[in-house]
Short mmCIF file of C-alpha atoms in Angstrom, two decimals:
data_model
loop_
_atom_site.label_atom_id
_atom_site.label_comp_id
_atom_site.label_asym_id
_atom_site.label_seq_id
_atom_site.Cartn_x
_atom_site.Cartn_y
_atom_site.Cartn_z
CA MET S 945 114.30 102.27 -90.67
CA THR S 946 116.70 103.49 -88.00
CA ALA S 947 115.87 106.00 -85.29
CA GLY S 948 118.42 108.39 -86.80
CA GLU S 949 116.77 108.29 -90.23
CA SER S 950 113.26 108.89 -88.92
CA SER S 951 114.35 111.65 -86.55
CA GLY S 952 116.29 113.22 -89.39
CA SER S 953 113.08 113.46 -91.41
CA VAL S 954 111.63 115.79 -88.79
CA VAL S 955 114.70 118.01 -88.95
CA ARG S 956 114.50 118.05 -92.77
CA ARG S 957 110.84 119.08 -92.54
CA ILE S 958 111.72 121.98 -90.25
CA LEU S 959 114.72 122.91 -92.39
CA LEU S 960 112.61 122.94 -95.55
CA GLY S 961 109.91 124.96 -93.80
CA SER S 962 112.40 127.58 -92.66
CA GLN S 963 113.86 127.87 -96.17
CA LEU S 964 110.40 128.31 -97.68
CA ARG S 965 109.66 130.99 -95.09
CA ARG S 966 112.87 132.86 -95.96
CA LEU S 967 112.07 132.69 -99.66
CA ARG S 968 108.53 133.97 -99.11
CA GLU S 969 109.64 136.82 -96.87
CA SER S 970 112.44 137.83 -99.24
CA ARG S 971 109.82 138.26 -101.99
CA GLY S 972 107.45 140.20 -99.75
CA ILE S 973 104.68 137.63 -100.22
CA THR S 974 102.10 137.17 -97.46
CA ARG S 975 101.14 133.78 -96.04
CA GLU S 976 97.62 134.39 -97.31
CA ALA S 977 98.88 134.86 -100.89
CA ALA S 978 101.12 131.81 -100.61
CA GLY S 979 98.20 129.75 -99.35
CA TYR S 980 96.00 130.90 -102.21
CA SER S 981 98.62 129.74 -104.73
CA ILE S 982 98.44 126.16 -103.46
CA ARG S 983 94.70 126.15 -102.72
CA ALA S 984 95.30 126.17 -98.97
CA SER S 985 94.76 128.40 -95.96
CA GLU S 986 97.16 130.86 -94.38
CA SER S 987 97.33 128.60 -91.32
CA LYS S 988 98.56 125.69 -93.47
CA ILE S 989 101.41 127.83 -94.79
CA SER S 990 102.26 128.67 -91.20
CA ARG S 991 102.29 124.97 -90.24
CA MET S 992 104.41 124.14 -93.28
CA GLU S 993 106.95 126.83 -92.43
CA LEU S 994 107.16 125.52 -88.87
CA GLY S 995 107.71 121.98 -90.16
CA ARG S 996 104.61 120.58 -88.49
CA VAL S 997 102.96 118.99 -91.52
CA SER S 998 104.15 116.78 -94.36
CA PHE S 999 104.89 118.32 -97.75
CA LYS S 1000 103.28 117.51 -101.09
CA ALA S 1001 105.72 117.79 -103.97
CA ARG S 1002 103.16 119.73 -106.02
CA ASP S 1003 102.72 122.31 -103.24
CA VAL S 1004 106.46 122.81 -102.91
CA GLU S 1005 106.83 123.14 -106.69
CA ASP S 1006 104.05 125.76 -106.85
CA LEU S 1007 105.53 127.73 -103.94
CA LEU S 1008 108.99 127.72 -105.48
CA THR S 1009 107.51 129.04 -108.72
CA LEU S 1010 105.62 131.74 -106.81
CA TYR S 1011 108.81 132.70 -104.99
CA GLY S 1012 110.72 133.00 -108.24
CA VAL S 1013 113.05 130.04 -107.74
CA SER S 1014 113.89 129.05 -111.32
CA ASP S 1015 117.32 127.48 -110.85
CA GLU S 1016 116.83 123.75 -111.48
CA ALA S 1017 119.55 122.66 -109.05
CA GLU S 1018 118.00 124.70 -106.22
CA ARG S 1019 114.52 123.42 -107.03
CA GLU S 1020 115.67 119.79 -107.11
CA SER S 1021 117.51 120.20 -103.82
CA LEU S 1022 114.41 121.54 -102.06
CA LEU S 1023 112.10 118.98 -103.66
CA GLY S 1024 114.47 116.21 -102.56
CA LEU S 1025 114.35 117.61 -99.05
CA ALA S 1026 110.55 117.46 -99.19
CA LYS S 1027 110.65 113.80 -100.20
CA GLU S 1028 113.07 112.91 -97.40
CA ALA S 1029 111.01 114.90 -94.89
CA ASN S 1030 107.97 112.71 -95.43
CA VAL S 1031 109.60 109.51 -94.14
CA ALA S 1032 107.56 108.22 -91.20
CA GLY S 1033 109.34 107.89 -87.84
CA TRP S 1034 109.36 104.88 -85.52
CA TRP S 1035 106.99 106.68 -83.16
CA HIS S 1036 104.15 106.50 -85.67
CA SER S 1037 103.63 102.90 -84.56
CA PHE S 1038 102.58 104.42 -81.22
CA GLY S 1039 99.99 106.65 -82.87
CA ASP S 1040 97.24 105.11 -80.74
CA VAL S 1041 98.73 106.67 -77.58
CA LEU S 1042 100.91 109.48 -78.98
CA PRO S 1043 99.15 112.85 -79.48
CA GLY S 1044 99.81 114.44 -82.85
CA TRP S 1045 101.21 117.57 -81.24
CA PHE S 1046 103.84 115.50 -79.40
CA GLN S 1047 105.05 113.56 -82.46
CA THR S 1048 107.08 116.51 -83.72
CA TYR S 1049 108.87 116.80 -80.40
CA VAL S 1050 109.78 113.10 -80.29
CA GLY S 1051 111.39 113.43 -83.70
CA LEU S 1052 113.28 116.57 -82.71
CA GLU S 1053 114.45 114.96 -79.48
CA GLY S 1054 115.91 112.08 -81.46
CA ALA S 1055 117.71 114.41 -83.88
CA ALA S 1056 119.17 116.87 -81.36
CA SER S 1057 122.88 117.01 -80.58
CA LEU S 1058 122.26 118.77 -77.24
CA ILE S 1059 119.18 118.47 -75.02
CA ARG S 1060 118.90 120.71 -71.96
CA ILE S 1061 115.95 120.51 -69.61
CA TYR S 1062 114.63 121.96 -66.38
CA GLU S 1063 111.93 119.87 -64.69
CA VAL S 1064 109.97 120.62 -61.54
CA GLN S 1065 106.97 118.26 -61.45
CA PHE S 1066 108.63 114.86 -61.81
CA VAL S 1067 111.77 113.17 -63.08
CA HIS S 1068 112.17 113.85 -66.80
CA GLY S 1069 110.85 111.12 -69.11
CA LEU S 1070 114.29 110.27 -70.51
CA LEU S 1071 115.51 109.51 -66.99
CA GLN S 1072 112.56 107.54 -65.63
CA THR S 1073 112.68 103.89 -64.63
CA GLU S 1074 109.94 101.65 -66.00
CA SER S 1075 108.20 101.41 -62.60
CA TYR S 1076 108.36 105.16 -62.02
CA ALA S 1077 107.11 105.86 -65.55
CA HIS S 1078 104.20 103.49 -64.97
CA ALA S 1079 103.28 105.36 -61.78
CA VAL S 1080 103.50 108.76 -63.51
CA VAL S 1081 101.37 107.67 -66.48
CA ALA S 1082 98.78 105.97 -64.26
CA CYS S 1083 98.51 109.15 -62.17
CA GLY S 1084 98.06 111.33 -65.26
CA ILE S 1085 95.32 109.20 -66.84
CA PRO S 1086 93.77 107.30 -63.92
CA ASP S 1087 90.81 105.98 -65.93
CA ALA S 1088 92.90 104.52 -68.75
CA PRO S 1089 92.88 100.73 -69.23
CA ALA S 1090 96.02 98.86 -68.23
CA ALA S 1091 96.90 98.12 -71.85
CA GLU S 1092 96.99 101.83 -72.73
CA ILE S 1093 99.18 102.63 -69.73
CA ASP S 1094 101.58 99.87 -70.75
CA ARG S 1095 101.74 101.26 -74.30
CA ARG S 1096 102.53 104.76 -73.04
CA VAL S 1097 105.27 103.40 -70.80
CA ALA S 1098 106.69 101.40 -73.71
CA LEU S 1099 106.81 104.58 -75.79
CA ARG S 1100 108.71 106.38 -73.02
CA LEU S 1101 111.23 103.55 -72.73
CA GLU S 1102 111.71 103.57 -76.50
CA ARG S 1103 112.46 107.29 -76.39
CA GLN S 1104 115.16 106.67 -73.79
CA LYS S 1105 117.21 104.68 -76.29
CA VAL S 1106 118.36 107.98 -77.77
CA LEU S 1107 120.68 108.48 -74.78
CA VAL S 1108 122.61 105.28 -75.51
CA SER S 1109 122.47 105.32 -79.31
CA GLU S 1110 125.50 105.58 -81.55
CA ARG S 1111 124.77 109.28 -82.07
CA ALA S 1112 123.63 109.97 -78.52
CA PRO S 1113 123.18 113.67 -77.76
CA ARG S 1114 124.66 115.48 -74.81
CA PHE S 1115 121.93 115.65 -72.19
CA HIS S 1116 122.05 118.24 -69.41
CA ALA S 1117 119.22 118.01 -66.90
CA VAL S 1118 118.40 120.21 -63.95
CA LEU S 1119 115.75 118.68 -61.70
CA ASP S 1120 114.13 120.75 -58.99
CA GLU S 1121 114.30 118.97 -55.65
CA ALA S 1122 110.49 119.02 -55.66
CA ALA S 1123 110.56 116.51 -58.53
CA LEU S 1124 112.50 114.10 -56.32
CA ARG S 1125 110.54 114.67 -53.15
CA ARG S 1126 107.14 114.12 -54.76
CA PRO S 1127 106.42 110.38 -54.53
CA TYR S 1128 105.15 108.44 -57.52
CA GLY S 1129 104.52 104.80 -56.72
CA ASP S 1130 105.54 103.16 -53.47
CA ARG S 1131 108.78 103.36 -51.50
CA SER S 1132 110.58 100.79 -53.65
CA VAL S 1133 109.67 102.69 -56.85
CA MET S 1134 111.17 105.93 -55.53
CA GLN S 1135 114.26 104.16 -54.24
CA GLY S 1136 114.77 102.53 -57.62
CA GLN S 1137 114.35 105.86 -59.38
CA LEU S 1138 116.92 107.62 -57.21
CA ARG S 1139 119.41 104.79 -57.66
CA HIS S 1140 118.87 104.97 -61.41
CA LEU S 1141 119.59 108.72 -61.41
CA ILE S 1142 122.82 108.17 -59.50
CA GLU S 1143 123.89 105.47 -61.95
CA ILE S 1144 122.89 107.15 -65.19
CA SER S 1145 124.50 110.44 -64.16
CA GLU S 1146 127.86 108.70 -64.53
CA GLN S 1147 127.37 108.39 -68.32
CA SER S 1148 129.80 110.61 -70.19
CA ASN S 1149 127.09 112.30 -72.27
CA ILE S 1150 124.79 113.02 -69.30
CA THR S 1151 125.10 115.88 -66.84
CA LEU S 1152 122.63 115.85 -63.97
CA GLN S 1153 122.14 118.62 -61.43
CA VAL S 1154 119.50 119.12 -58.74
CA MET S 1155 118.29 122.57 -57.69
CA PRO S 1156 117.92 122.14 -53.92
CA PHE S 1157 115.24 123.68 -51.71
CA SER S 1158 118.03 125.21 -49.63
CA PHE S 1159 118.94 127.57 -52.47
CA GLY S 1160 115.60 129.35 -52.16
CA GLY S 1161 114.14 131.25 -55.07
CA HIS S 1162 115.91 130.68 -58.38
CA ALA S 1163 115.88 131.47 -62.10
CA GLY S 1164 113.46 128.69 -63.08
CA GLU S 1165 110.41 130.58 -61.84
CA SER S 1166 108.49 130.15 -65.10
CA GLY S 1167 108.40 126.34 -64.80
CA SER S 1168 109.66 123.39 -66.80
CA PHE S 1169 111.15 123.81 -70.27
CA THR S 1170 113.39 122.06 -72.79
CA MET S 1171 116.05 123.48 -75.10
CA LEU S 1172 117.15 121.60 -78.22
CA ARG S 1173 120.23 122.18 -80.38
CA PHE S 1174 120.90 120.44 -83.69
CA PRO S 1175 124.04 119.58 -85.64
CA GLU S 1176 122.63 121.31 -88.74
CA SER S 1177 123.97 124.88 -88.83
CA ASP S 1178 120.84 126.13 -90.63
CA LEU S 1179 118.64 125.25 -87.65
CA SER S 1180 118.45 127.60 -84.68
CA ASP S 1181 118.02 126.38 -81.11
CA LEU S 1182 114.44 125.56 -80.11
CA VAL S 1183 112.65 126.01 -76.81
CA TYR S 1184 109.90 123.47 -76.18
CA LEU S 1185 107.12 124.28 -73.72
CA GLU S 1186 104.65 121.48 -73.08
CA GLN S 1187 101.05 122.16 -72.14
CA LEU S 1188 98.18 119.85 -71.26
CA THR S 1189 96.77 119.48 -74.77
CA SER S 1190 99.40 121.15 -76.98
CA ALA S 1191 102.91 122.54 -77.02
CA LEU S 1192 104.79 125.68 -77.99
CA TYR S 1193 108.02 125.78 -80.01
CA LEU S 1194 109.96 129.02 -79.70
CA ASP S 1195 112.72 129.79 -82.18
CA LYS S 1196 112.87 133.60 -82.26
CA ARG S 1197 116.35 134.66 -81.29
CA GLU S 1198 115.29 137.04 -78.52
CA GLU S 1199 112.98 134.47 -76.91
CA VAL S 1200 115.53 131.68 -77.07
CA ALA S 1201 118.13 134.03 -75.58
CA GLN S 1202 115.95 134.63 -72.52
CA TYR S 1203 115.64 130.90 -71.85
CA GLU S 1204 119.36 130.51 -72.49
CA ARG S 1205 120.07 133.00 -69.71
CA VAL S 1206 117.73 131.16 -67.33
CA MET S 1207 119.30 127.81 -68.16
CA ARG S 1208 122.79 129.19 -67.65
CA ARG S 1209 121.83 130.54 -64.22
CA LEU S 1210 120.29 127.19 -63.26
CA HIS S 1211 123.52 125.44 -64.24
CA GLU S 1212 125.60 127.94 -62.27
CA ASP S 1213 123.42 127.96 -59.15
CA SER S 1214 122.79 124.21 -58.84
CA PRO S 1215 125.32 121.90 -57.15
CA ASP S 1216 127.73 120.30 -59.60
CA PRO S 1217 127.17 116.70 -60.74
CA SER S 1218 129.35 115.21 -57.99
CA GLU S 1219 127.56 117.17 -55.27
CA THR S 1220 124.25 116.27 -56.91
CA ARG S 1221 125.03 112.57 -56.55
CA ASP S 1222 125.73 113.16 -52.86
CA LEU S 1223 122.37 114.95 -52.59
CA LEU S 1224 120.64 112.02 -54.30
CA ARG S 1225 122.27 109.54 -51.91
CA GLY S 1226 121.05 111.65 -49.01
CA LEU S 1227 117.49 111.65 -50.35
CA LEU S 1228 117.71 107.90 -50.84
CA GLN S 1229 118.45 107.45 -47.14
CA LEU S 1230 115.34 109.44 -46.23
CA ILE S 1231 112.89 107.22 -48.13
#
């Protein structure tokens, strides 16, 4: 199974969920009533419509019947989507160290055509060196055995392959200078990380900017966030907000628009990529 196929299954799950939601709403049927029809709770319908659970063919068939979808071609198309959506992704082999709530994001990250991030705590996971990632993971779970830390680092390095894959997305990162000033690991680890950022920022699909302390207050006051865009026209942009034990996915147009404005201001107010590389070289000299 290729990374593209497994990531695509996540997108298909979300696409199917959104289509089921539109059908339900167009018929004026509540989530509670939909749940009753498939012997499930209202919360399960919500999770299905958000694409966060796998789909049983019988459940999809019953919902389509409830929603009045009688056209055989339409039914077969949606049932086929359900079958494709249940393909397991490569990341399931890391289930021992990958929280369930993060699995959806990993799949979406691999399927996105554009990834935009703002990070303030540390260098974003897709840009971390192995040594830096090891230091970050070890700091986050200090009591974990060495084998678990190594597995988590391996997962992070596997995720990074998306940036050099055949269908690599455009990746636009804004790192707050605080993320670069905060040391993880020893001097050599930080030097290696800064050199890596300088090097990787030269890739044609990667745009890297640093929001410097000298700018003062800026638009990213709410903290780190990620925006994902997909090649499928039926899928709206998503905002991903990670928390300690869970995550939020925002897809309402008005909410996404607010983050879009913040991201645009961060892009406009941060030094351009060339100036950012000069800033990184300056920081490298200070370590």
